[in-house]
Structures are given as structure tokens and as C-alpha cells.
Amino acid sequence: MGKSTKKPEAAAEPKKRSKLILGLVAAAPLVLGAGGYAVWAFYLATPDAVEAHAAEGGETDDMKVAAVPREIMAESSFTHSYALSVLVREKCGPSDAPALRQISNAEAAEDGLLAQLSWEAAARRTQLLKAKSCGYLLGEIADADAKATEALAEMEAGKAKGH
């Protein structure tokens, strides 16, 4: 067996793909995605989503305003801050917040459920209270008391003007 001196035939050249076909294959997912979104937006979107982006410049509809959930309102109320000031007394010492107490009583008279949720949220927040975090909570209570003092002053000014 000797070596053959013949060279193997040149391998068949691979077929060249058309640039047009490659472009269409690359663009197909984009077109399908945009079409799917368009169908969803026109036919399947909820009426709330449509009202949120009104036709006039994408502004929200003034007649339908989104409400803040009660749980979030409870955690950002003056009653929540007052509840914190009461619940941290044992570990952090007393915190003087007379304006918080007064405005908390007004909030409780106006919306009892909000006051209850505020106390529950404050109790959850203070369950794992450590002495290290007392400074932060006392600072938060002092800030809330300052805001409550301002709110009470505005309420008094409104009453004085007869509003």
C-alpha cells in the first residue's frame, strides 16, 4: 500500500445564505413581540390601565385617582408614630410627643380602622426592638412630633380664618 498522490476533491462549498433571509429571521421575533403587545394593549388591557394613560398626552384621568392602600396609610400616619412613642417607652425611655398625641386622637376619631392598623403596624415594628435602634426610633418620633406640631398650627390657622 503506497501513498496515494491524488488529492481529495475539494469539499463542496457551503451554501451562502441570503442576507435578506437572515434579516427576516432576525426581525421576526421583534415583529411578533410588537404585534403581541399591540394586541394586548388594544384588546386585552384592563379599563384601569386605559384610564391611567388617557389619550390626552398620557396624563392620568382626574376623575379616577388611585387610592393608597390602608396598610401603607397606617404606617405613615401620626397615629403610627404616637404608637411607636408609647411602645418604645420600656426599652428606650419616655419620649415627649404632645402634638402627636393630640393629632393621633383626631385621626382615631376620624377613622378608627386606620388607628387600629397603625397600632398593629407599630407593634409589629417594635417586636424585635434592640437598644441599638432606640436612637433611630426616638429621632423618628421627634420628627413626627415636629410635623404634627406644624399640622396642628395649620389646623388652628384654618379654624381662625373660618374654614
PDB file of N, CA and C in Angstrom, residues 132-141:
ATOM      1  N   LYS A 132     -29.916  49.283  70.486  1.00  0.00           N
ATOM      2  CA  LYS A 132     -29.154  49.999  69.469  1.00  0.00           C
ATOM      3  C   LYS A 132     -30.043  50.863  68.583  1.00  0.00           C
ATOM      4  N   SER A 133     -31.251  50.417  68.330  1.00  0.00           N
ATOM      5  CA  SER A 133     -32.123  51.145  67.407  1.00  0.00           C
ATOM      6  C   SER A 133     -32.995  52.183  68.098  1.00  0.00           C
ATOM      7  N   CYS A 134     -32.832  52.357  69.390  1.00  0.00           N
ATOM      8  CA  CYS A 134     -33.646  53.337  70.121  1.00  0.00           C
ATOM      9  C   CYS A 134     -33.410  54.752  69.615  1.00  0.00           C
ATOM     10  N   GLY A 135     -32.168  55.090  69.352  1.00  0.00           N
ATOM     11  CA  GLY A 135     -31.863  56.439  68.879  1.00  0.00           C
ATOM     12  C   GLY A 135     -32.571  56.756  67.579  1.00  0.00           C
ATOM     13  N   TYR A 136     -32.587  55.774  66.681  1.00  0.00           N
ATOM     14  CA  TYR A 136     -33.264  55.971  65.400  1.00  0.00           C
ATOM     15  C   TYR A 136     -34.762  56.181  65.601  1.00  0.00           C
ATOM     16  N   LEU A 137     -35.375  55.332  66.409  1.00  0.00           N
ATOM     17  CA  LEU A 137     -36.818  55.452  66.632  1.00  0.00           C
ATOM     18  C   LEU A 137     -37.174  56.733  67.371  1.00  0.00           C
ATOM     19  N   LEU A 138     -36.378  57.110  68.357  1.00  0.00           N
ATOM     20  CA  LEU A 138     -36.659  58.351  69.079  1.00  0.00           C
ATOM     21  C   LEU A 138     -36.503  59.564  68.164  1.00  0.00           C
ATOM     22  N   GLY A 139     -35.541  59.511  67.256  1.00  0.00           N
ATOM     23  CA  GLY A 139     -35.393  60.581  66.269  1.00  0.00           C
ATOM     24  C   GLY A 139     -36.579  60.647  65.326  1.00  0.00           C
ATOM     25  N   GLU A 140     -37.045  59.475  64.915  1.00  0.00           N
ATOM     26  CA  GLU A 140     -38.223  59.409  64.047  1.00  0.00           C
ATOM     27  C   GLU A 140     -39.455  59.975  64.757  1.00  0.00           C
ATOM     28  N   ILE A 141     -39.593  59.653  66.034  1.00  0.00           N
ATOM     29  CA  ILE A 141     -40.729  60.157  66.817  1.00  0.00           C
ATOM     30  C   ILE A 141     -40.633  61.675  66.966  1.00  0.00           C
TER      31      ILE A 141
END
